[in-house]
PDB file of C-alpha atoms in Angstrom:
ATOM      1  CA  MET U   9      51.862  -2.397 -15.159  1.00 52.00           C
ATOM      2  CA  PRO U  10      48.467  -2.287 -16.993  1.00 54.00           C
ATOM      3  CA  PRO U  11      45.929   1.167 -17.014  1.00 52.00           C
ATOM      4  CA  ARG U  12      43.761   1.184 -14.755  1.00 55.00           C
ATOM      5  CA  PHE U  13      40.388   2.702 -15.080  1.00 47.00           C
ATOM      6  CA  ARG U  14      37.947   4.795 -12.673  1.00 52.00           C
ATOM      7  CA  VAL U  15      34.450   3.345 -13.114  1.00 48.00           C
ATOM      8  CA  PRO U  16      31.955   6.464 -12.890  1.00 52.00           C
ATOM      9  CA  ALA U  17      30.204   5.781  -8.978  1.00 48.00           C
ATOM     10  CA  GLN U  18      27.233   6.503 -10.709  1.00 51.00           C
ATOM     11  CA  ARG U  19      26.993   3.134 -12.273  1.00 52.00           C
ATOM     12  CA  PHE U  20      26.512   1.592  -8.915  1.00 51.00           C
ATOM     13  CA  THR U  21      24.430   4.228  -7.460  1.00 72.00           C
ATOM     14  CA  LEU U  22      21.763   4.025  -9.719  1.00 79.00           C
ATOM     15  CA  SER U  23      19.779   1.068 -11.328  1.00 81.00           C
ATOM     16  CA  ASP U  24      16.450   1.076 -13.408  1.00 82.00           C
ATOM     17  CA  THR U  25      13.834  -0.116 -12.257  1.00 87.00           C
ATOM     18  CA  ALA U  26      12.756  -3.704 -13.473  1.00 91.00           C
ATOM     19  CA  ARG U  27      13.862  -5.852 -10.660  1.00 90.00           C
ATOM     20  CA  ALA U  28      11.701  -3.559  -8.180  1.00 92.00           C
ATOM     21  CA  GLU U  29       9.151  -3.709 -10.423  1.00 94.00           C
ATOM     22  CA  ALA U  30       8.755  -7.557 -10.998  1.00 94.00           C
ATOM     23  CA  PHE U  31       9.799  -7.923  -7.147  1.00 95.00           C
ATOM     24  CA  SER U  32       7.096  -5.786  -5.558  1.00 96.00           C
ATOM     25  CA  ASP U  33       4.505  -7.531  -8.066  1.00 95.00           C
ATOM     26  CA  GLY U  34       5.524 -10.703  -6.886  1.00 95.00           C
ATOM     27  CA  VAL U  35       5.232  -9.562  -3.450  1.00 95.00           C
ATOM     28  CA  PHE U  36       2.029  -8.331  -3.950  1.00 95.00           C
ATOM     29  CA  ALA U  37       0.681 -11.524  -5.334  1.00 94.00           C
ATOM     30  CA  ILE U  38       1.866 -13.347  -2.710  1.00 94.00           C
ATOM     31  CA  ALA U  39       0.093 -11.076  -0.516  1.00 94.00           C
ATOM     32  CA  LEU U  40      -3.304 -11.074  -2.123  1.00 92.00           C
ATOM     33  CA  THR U  41      -3.136 -14.678  -2.225  1.00 92.00           C
ATOM     34  CA  LEU U  42      -2.596 -15.371   1.457  1.00 90.00           C
ATOM     35  CA  LEU U  43      -5.854 -13.086   2.210  1.00 89.00           C
ATOM     36  CA  VAL U  44      -8.219 -15.693   0.399  1.00 87.00           C
ATOM     37  CA  LEU U  45      -6.640 -18.437   2.948  1.00 85.00           C
ATOM     38  CA  GLY U  46      -8.411 -17.038   5.664  1.00 79.00           C
ATOM     39  CA  LEU U  47     -11.781 -17.814   4.003  1.00 79.00           C
ATOM     40  CA  THR U  48     -12.325 -21.550   5.182  1.00 80.00           C
ATOM     41  CA  THR U  49     -15.106 -23.601   5.628  1.00 79.00           C
ATOM     42  CA  PRO U  50     -16.360 -23.526   9.268  1.00 77.00           C
ATOM     43  CA  ALA U  51     -17.357 -26.271  11.360  1.00 81.00           C
ATOM     44  CA  HIS U  52     -21.432 -26.557  11.541  1.00 78.00           C
ATOM     45  CA  PRO U  53     -23.539 -29.274  12.549  1.00 82.00           C
ATOM     46  CA  PRO U  54     -25.806 -31.581  10.037  1.00 83.00           C
ATOM     47  CA  GLY U  55     -27.528 -28.585   7.784  1.00 78.00           C
ATOM     48  CA  GLY U  56     -26.663 -25.911   9.683  1.00 79.00           C
ATOM     49  CA  LEU U  57     -23.760 -25.113   7.010  1.00 85.00           C
ATOM     50  CA  GLY U  58     -25.837 -21.719   5.907  1.00 86.00           C
ATOM     51  CA  ASP U  59     -26.069 -20.198   9.473  1.00 85.00           C
ATOM     52  CA  ALA U  60     -21.911 -20.725  10.078  1.00 82.00           C
ATOM     53  CA  LEU U  61     -21.271 -19.585   6.722  1.00 85.00           C
ATOM     54  CA  ALA U  62     -23.844 -16.293   8.066  1.00 87.00           C
ATOM     55  CA  ARG U  63     -21.531 -15.936  10.596  1.00 85.00           C
ATOM     56  CA  GLN U  64     -18.327 -15.583   9.013  1.00 84.00           C
ATOM     57  CA  TRP U  65     -19.611 -11.938   7.866  1.00 87.00           C
ATOM     58  CA  PRO U  66     -16.270 -10.220   9.159  1.00 85.00           C
ATOM     59  CA  ALA U  67     -14.045 -12.485   7.473  1.00 87.00           C
ATOM     60  CA  TYR U  68     -15.882 -11.710   4.280  1.00 90.00           C
ATOM     61  CA  LEU U  69     -15.337  -7.556   4.833  1.00 86.00           C
ATOM     62  CA  GLY U  70     -11.770  -8.261   6.025  1.00 87.00           C
ATOM     63  CA  TYR U  71     -10.976  -9.794   2.881  1.00 90.00           C
ATOM     64  CA  ALA U  72     -12.896  -7.204   1.076  1.00 90.00           C
ATOM     65  CA  ALA U  73     -10.893  -4.681   2.586  1.00 88.00           C
ATOM     66  CA  SER U  74      -7.821  -5.964   2.410  1.00 91.00           C
ATOM     67  CA  PHE U  75      -8.023  -7.883  -0.519  1.00 92.00           C
ATOM     68  CA  SER U  76      -9.288  -3.766  -2.066  1.00 91.00           C
ATOM     69  CA  TYR U  77      -6.769  -2.201  -0.008  1.00 92.00           C
ATOM     70  CA  ILE U  78      -3.391  -4.707  -2.034  1.00 93.00           C
ATOM     71  CA  ALA U  79      -5.463  -3.855  -5.197  1.00 93.00           C
ATOM     72  CA  VAL U  80      -5.559   0.263  -5.074  1.00 92.00           C
ATOM     73  CA  ILE U  81      -1.857  -0.166  -3.990  1.00 93.00           C
ATOM     74  CA  TRP U  82      -0.286  -2.189  -6.935  1.00 94.00           C
ATOM     75  CA  LEU U  83      -2.278   0.085  -8.866  1.00 92.00           C
ATOM     76  CA  ASN U  84      -0.800   3.747  -7.637  1.00 92.00           C
ATOM     77  CA  HIS U  85       2.929   1.327  -7.645  1.00 94.00           C
ATOM     78  CA  HIS U  86       1.837   1.018 -11.376  1.00 92.00           C
ATOM     79  CA  ARG U  87       0.854   4.353 -11.990  1.00 90.00           C
ATOM     80  CA  ALA U  88       4.250   5.341  -9.700  1.00 92.00           C
ATOM     81  CA  PHE U  89       6.870   3.233 -11.396  1.00 93.00           C
ATOM     82  CA  LEU U  90       5.543   4.838 -14.977  1.00 91.00           C
ATOM     83  CA  ARG U  91       7.307   8.332 -13.789  1.00 93.00           C
ATOM     84  CA  ILE U  92       9.948   6.758 -12.038  1.00 93.00           C
ATOM     85  CA  ARG U  93      13.233   6.505 -14.228  1.00 92.00           C
ATOM     86  CA  SER U  94      15.963   5.071 -12.020  1.00 92.00           C
ATOM     87  CA  MET U  95      16.388   3.772  -8.333  1.00 92.00           C
ATOM     88  CA  ASP U  96      18.897   4.582  -5.924  1.00 93.00           C
ATOM     89  CA  ARG U  97      19.114   2.511  -2.340  1.00 92.00           C
ATOM     90  CA  GLY U  98      17.157   4.831  -0.721  1.00 94.00           C
ATOM     91  CA  LEU U  99      14.500   4.120  -2.713  1.00 95.00           C
ATOM     92  CA  HIS U 100      14.737   0.415  -3.305  1.00 95.00           C
ATOM     93  CA  ALA U 101      14.933   0.879   0.665  1.00 95.00           C
ATOM     94  CA  ALA U 102      11.341   2.944   0.638  1.00 95.00           C
ATOM     95  CA  ASN U 103      10.115   0.459  -2.222  1.00 96.00           C
ATOM     96  CA  LEU U 104      10.945  -2.171  -0.043  1.00 96.00           C
ATOM     97  CA  PHE U 105       9.032  -0.778   3.222  1.00 96.00           C
ATOM     98  CA  LEU U 106       6.211  -0.663   1.200  1.00 96.00           C
ATOM     99  CA  LEU U 107       6.252  -4.612   0.657  1.00 96.00           C
ATOM    100  CA  PHE U 108       6.851  -5.159   4.216  1.00 96.00           C
ATOM    101  CA  THR U 109       3.603  -3.627   5.665  1.00 95.00           C
ATOM    102  CA  THR U 110       1.792  -4.737   2.021  1.00 95.00           C
ATOM    103  CA  ALA U 111       2.408  -8.520   2.940  1.00 94.00           C
ATOM    104  CA  ALA U 112       1.861  -8.378   6.583  1.00 94.00           C
ATOM    105  CA  LEU U 113      -1.448  -7.280   5.995  1.00 94.00           C
ATOM    106  CA  ALA U 114      -3.035 -10.752   5.998  1.00 92.00           C
ATOM    107  CA  PHE U 115      -2.556 -11.296   9.438  1.00 94.00           C
ATOM    108  CA  PRO U 116      -4.285  -8.156  11.185  1.00 94.00           C
ATOM    109  CA  THR U 117      -7.133  -9.080   8.473  1.00 93.00           C
ATOM    110  CA  GLU U 118      -7.339 -12.536  10.019  1.00 92.00           C
ATOM    111  CA  VAL U 119      -6.832 -11.142  13.954  1.00 94.00           C
ATOM    112  CA  VAL U 120     -10.138  -8.715  13.004  1.00 93.00           C
ATOM    113  CA  ALA U 121     -11.985 -11.710  11.532  1.00 90.00           C
ATOM    114  CA  THR U 122     -11.331 -13.854  14.458  1.00 90.00           C
ATOM    115  CA  ALA U 123     -12.317 -11.267  16.875  1.00 92.00           C
ATOM    116  CA  LEU U 124     -15.835 -10.313  15.680  1.00 90.00           C
ATOM    117  CA  GLN U 125     -17.165 -13.178  14.849  1.00 88.00           C
ATOM    118  CA  ALA U 126     -16.165 -13.913  18.618  1.00 88.00           C
ATOM    119  CA  ASP U 127     -17.779 -10.856  19.374  1.00 88.00           C
ATOM    120  CA  ALA U 128     -18.529  -7.663  17.521  1.00 86.00           C
ATOM    121  CA  TRP U 129     -18.338  -5.221  20.533  1.00 90.00           C
ATOM    122  CA  GLY U 130     -15.846  -6.713  22.837  1.00 90.00           C
ATOM    123  CA  THR U 131     -12.838  -5.558  23.707  1.00 93.00           C
ATOM    124  CA  ASP U 132     -10.638  -8.237  21.581  1.00 94.00           C
ATOM    125  CA  ALA U 133     -12.661  -6.447  18.565  1.00 94.00           C
ATOM    126  CA  LYS U 134     -11.305  -3.233  19.478  1.00 95.00           C
ATOM    127  CA  VAL U 135      -7.588  -4.812  19.830  1.00 96.00           C
ATOM    128  CA  ALA U 136      -7.836  -6.544  16.597  1.00 95.00           C
ATOM    129  CA  VAL U 137      -9.762  -3.008  14.238  1.00 95.00           C
ATOM    130  CA  ALA U 138      -6.564  -1.042  16.040  1.00 96.00           C
ATOM    131  CA  LEU U 139      -4.179  -3.292  14.931  1.00 96.00           C
ATOM    132  CA  TYR U 140      -5.430  -3.381  11.360  1.00 95.00           C
ATOM    133  CA  ALA U 141      -5.726   0.461  11.605  1.00 96.00           C
ATOM    134  CA  ALA U 142      -1.960   1.027  12.940  1.00 97.00           C
ATOM    135  CA  LEU U 143      -0.308  -1.611   9.963  1.00 96.00           C
ATOM    136  CA  ALA U 144      -3.122   0.463   7.120  1.00 95.00           C
ATOM    137  CA  ALA U 145      -1.758   3.641   8.945  1.00 96.00           C
ATOM    138  CA  ALA U 146       2.581   2.382   8.495  1.00 96.00           C
ATOM    139  CA  MET U 147       1.461   1.200   5.129  1.00 95.00           C
ATOM    140  CA  CYS U 148       0.397   4.745   4.182  1.00 95.00           C
ATOM    141  CA  LEU U 149       3.563   6.517   5.511  1.00 96.00           C
ATOM    142  CA  SER U 150       5.916   4.068   3.484  1.00 96.00           C
ATOM    143  CA  TRP U 151       4.473   5.960   0.435  1.00 95.00           C
ATOM    144  CA  ALA U 152       5.407   9.095   2.199  1.00 96.00           C
ATOM    145  CA  ALA U 153       8.918   8.065   2.266  1.00 96.00           C
ATOM    146  CA  LEU U 154       8.914   6.744  -1.075  1.00 96.00           C
ATOM    147  CA  TYR U 155       7.877  10.242  -2.577  1.00 95.00           C
ATOM    148  CA  HIS U 156       9.461  11.945   0.372  1.00 95.00           C
ATOM    149  CA  ARG U 157      12.883  10.271  -1.263  1.00 95.00           C
ATOM    150  CA  LEU U 158      11.330  11.139  -4.978  1.00 94.00           C
ATOM    151  CA  ARG U 159      11.076  15.180  -3.779  1.00 94.00           C
ATOM    152  CA  ARG U 160      14.531  15.045  -2.749  1.00 93.00           C
ATOM    153  CA  ARG U 161      15.655  13.230  -5.936  1.00 92.00           C
ATOM    154  CA  PRO U 162      14.235  14.525  -8.377  1.00 91.00           C
ATOM    155  CA  GLY U 163      16.402  13.244 -11.001  1.00 90.00           C
ATOM    156  CA  LEU U 164      14.894   9.773 -10.401  1.00 92.00           C
ATOM    157  CA  LEU U 165      11.618  10.840 -12.541  1.00 92.00           C
ATOM    158  CA  GLU U 166      10.742  10.847 -16.145  1.00 90.00           C
ATOM    159  CA  ASN U 167      11.198  14.505 -17.107  1.00 87.00           C
ATOM    160  CA  THR U 168       7.405  14.585 -18.604  1.00 85.00           C
ATOM    161  CA  ILE U 169       5.616  13.576 -15.080  1.00 83.00           C
ATOM    162  CA  GLU U 170       2.942  16.307 -13.449  1.00 84.00           C
ATOM    163  CA  LEU U 171       4.469  19.497 -11.983  1.00 83.00           C
ATOM    164  CA  THR U 172       2.369  19.001  -8.677  1.00 87.00           C
ATOM    165  CA  TYR U 173       2.927  14.044  -8.780  1.00 88.00           C
ATOM    166  CA  VAL U 174       5.586  14.306  -5.657  1.00 91.00           C
ATOM    167  CA  ARG U 175       3.642  16.861  -4.320  1.00 91.00           C
ATOM    168  CA  HIS U 176      -0.045  15.369  -4.139  1.00 90.00           C
ATOM    169  CA  GLY U 177       1.670  11.796  -3.707  1.00 90.00           C
ATOM    170  CA  ARG U 178       2.583  12.938  -0.196  1.00 93.00           C
ATOM    171  CA  LEU U 179      -0.075  14.356   0.834  1.00 93.00           C
ATOM    172  CA  ARG U 180      -2.728  11.335  -0.374  1.00 91.00           C
ATOM    173  CA  SER U 181      -0.350   9.659   1.718  1.00 93.00           C
ATOM    174  CA  TRP U 182      -0.283  11.675   5.159  1.00 95.00           C
ATOM    175  CA  ILE U 183      -4.050  11.539   4.396  1.00 94.00           C
ATOM    176  CA  GLY U 184      -4.938   8.392   4.465  1.00 93.00           C
ATOM    177  CA  ALA U 185      -2.308   7.560   7.684  1.00 95.00           C
ATOM    178  CA  LEU U 186      -4.315  10.374   9.741  1.00 96.00           C
ATOM    179  CA  ALA U 187      -7.084   8.436   8.114  1.00 95.00           C
ATOM    180  CA  TYR U 188      -6.280   5.210   9.140  1.00 96.00           C
ATOM    181  CA  ALA U 189      -5.715   6.191  12.493  1.00 96.00           C
ATOM    182  CA  LEU U 190      -8.688   8.022  13.094  1.00 96.00           C
ATOM    183  CA  ALA U 191     -10.857   4.897  12.399  1.00 95.00           C
ATOM    184  CA  GLY U 192      -8.875   2.168  14.589  1.00 95.00           C
ATOM    185  CA  VAL U 193      -9.253   5.783  17.463  1.00 96.00           C
ATOM    186  CA  LEU U 194     -13.015   5.368  16.182  1.00 95.00           C
ATOM    187  CA  GLY U 195     -13.146   1.784  16.283  1.00 94.00           C
ATOM    188  CA  VAL U 196     -11.495   1.071  19.873  1.00 95.00           C
ATOM    189  CA  LEU U 197     -13.949   4.709  21.848  1.00 95.00           C
ATOM    190  CA  VAL U 198     -17.025   4.186  19.629  1.00 93.00           C
ATOM    191  CA  THR U 199     -17.367   0.489  18.127  1.00 92.00           C
ATOM    192  CA  PRO U 200     -15.501  -2.145  15.670  1.00 93.00           C
ATOM    193  CA  LEU U 201     -17.993  -2.252  13.029  1.00 91.00           C
ATOM    194  CA  ALA U 202     -17.688   1.835  11.891  1.00 92.00           C
ATOM    195  CA  ALA U 203     -13.616   1.097  11.784  1.00 92.00           C
ATOM    196  CA  LEU U 204     -14.565  -2.055   9.847  1.00 89.00           C
ATOM    197  CA  GLY U 205     -16.827   0.215   7.809  1.00 89.00           C
ATOM    198  CA  ALA U 206     -13.757   2.965   7.444  1.00 91.00           C
ATOM    199  CA  PHE U 207     -11.143  -0.244   6.733  1.00 92.00           C
ATOM    200  CA  VAL U 208     -13.320  -1.127   3.172  1.00 88.00           C
ATOM    201  CA  LEU U 209     -14.012   2.770   2.807  1.00 90.00           C
ATOM    202  CA  LEU U 210     -10.636   4.124   2.183  1.00 90.00           C
ATOM    203  CA  PRO U 211      -9.557   1.965  -0.540  1.00 90.00           C
ATOM    204  CA  ILE U 212     -12.096   3.972  -2.783  1.00 90.00           C
ATOM    205  CA  PHE U 213     -10.242   6.988  -2.160  1.00 86.00           C
ATOM    206  CA  TYR U 214      -6.801   5.753  -3.454  1.00 85.00           C
ATOM    207  CA  PHE U 215      -8.280   4.584  -5.759  1.00 87.00           C
ATOM    208  CA  THR U 216     -10.139   7.556  -7.015  1.00 86.00           C
ATOM    209  CA  THR U 217      -7.033   9.415  -6.777  1.00 81.00           C
ATOM    210  CA  SER U 218      -4.533   7.406  -8.608  1.00 75.00           C
ATOM    211  CA  GLU U 219      -3.367   9.858 -10.533  1.00 70.00           C
ATOM    212  CA  GLY U 220      -3.304  12.463  -8.138  1.00 64.00           C
ATOM    213  CA  LEU U 221      -5.529  14.874  -6.285  1.00 65.00           C
ATOM    214  CA  PRO U 222      -8.177  17.490  -7.868  1.00 65.00           C
ATOM    215  CA  GLY U 223      -6.065  19.352  -9.694  1.00 56.00           C
ATOM    216  CA  SER U 224      -2.398  17.498 -10.151  1.00 49.00           C
ATOM    217  CA  ARG U 225      -3.243  16.338 -13.899  1.00 50.00           C
ATOM    218  CA  ASP U 226      -1.629  19.354 -16.453  1.00 47.00           C
ATOM    219  CA  THR U 227      -0.647  18.931 -19.697  1.00 40.00           C
ATOM    220  CA  SER U 228       3.171  17.649 -18.785  1.00 41.00           C
ATOM    221  CA  GLY U 229       1.608  14.605 -17.362  1.00 39.00           C
ATOM    222  CA  GLU U 230       0.152  13.325 -20.164  1.00 37.00           C
ATOM    223  CA  ALA U 231       3.020  11.545 -21.655  1.00 33.00           C
ATOM    224  CA  ALA U 232       3.583   9.552 -18.073  1.00 33.00           C
ATOM    225  CA  ALA U 233      -0.006   8.901 -18.115  1.00 29.00           C
TER     226      ALA U 233
END
């Protein structure tokens, strides 16, 4: 009988990041493409195109908010994976959770645009912004899950990352989840337009903190930046 060789289990439990990054980039590209499909030529009588286009302003704001959000997610995802050396099953699951919420963002964007065009102060508009806020908060929580996995498995990270990167990443995720939840409450209790304004502004927070919160950078992270 030929000798049997035992293959180290780690060979099967860990993998590099190349496939996950390529797949993620594809999902981000599709999600961004789906957003623009919500921008259509409105029905209008002859000579009324200008007014009809102007009445579609919620669709434009929704597109700007969601495009900015996904674009910043792509940027932060890229920055995160510069620091990740290998992946295990838990990290793959967290990444898939992130992609799941990202791919679904076109749906509440369309719902918000439709509801606000019909009645910017009505009950349907309040439900719509609450739906958007819930999904956006879930997307933040998917980031929290990713950083939680990295905190539990620091061996998945490069040795040269900033000492505060994971901690600040988790904090940013929870801040975002709370901010989107509060925006949804504001939209329901006060006005949907306030929530829409928050949806447009919050991606700026994630863009300006894409390398972490103030004070997160140190000399140990220069190689990873």
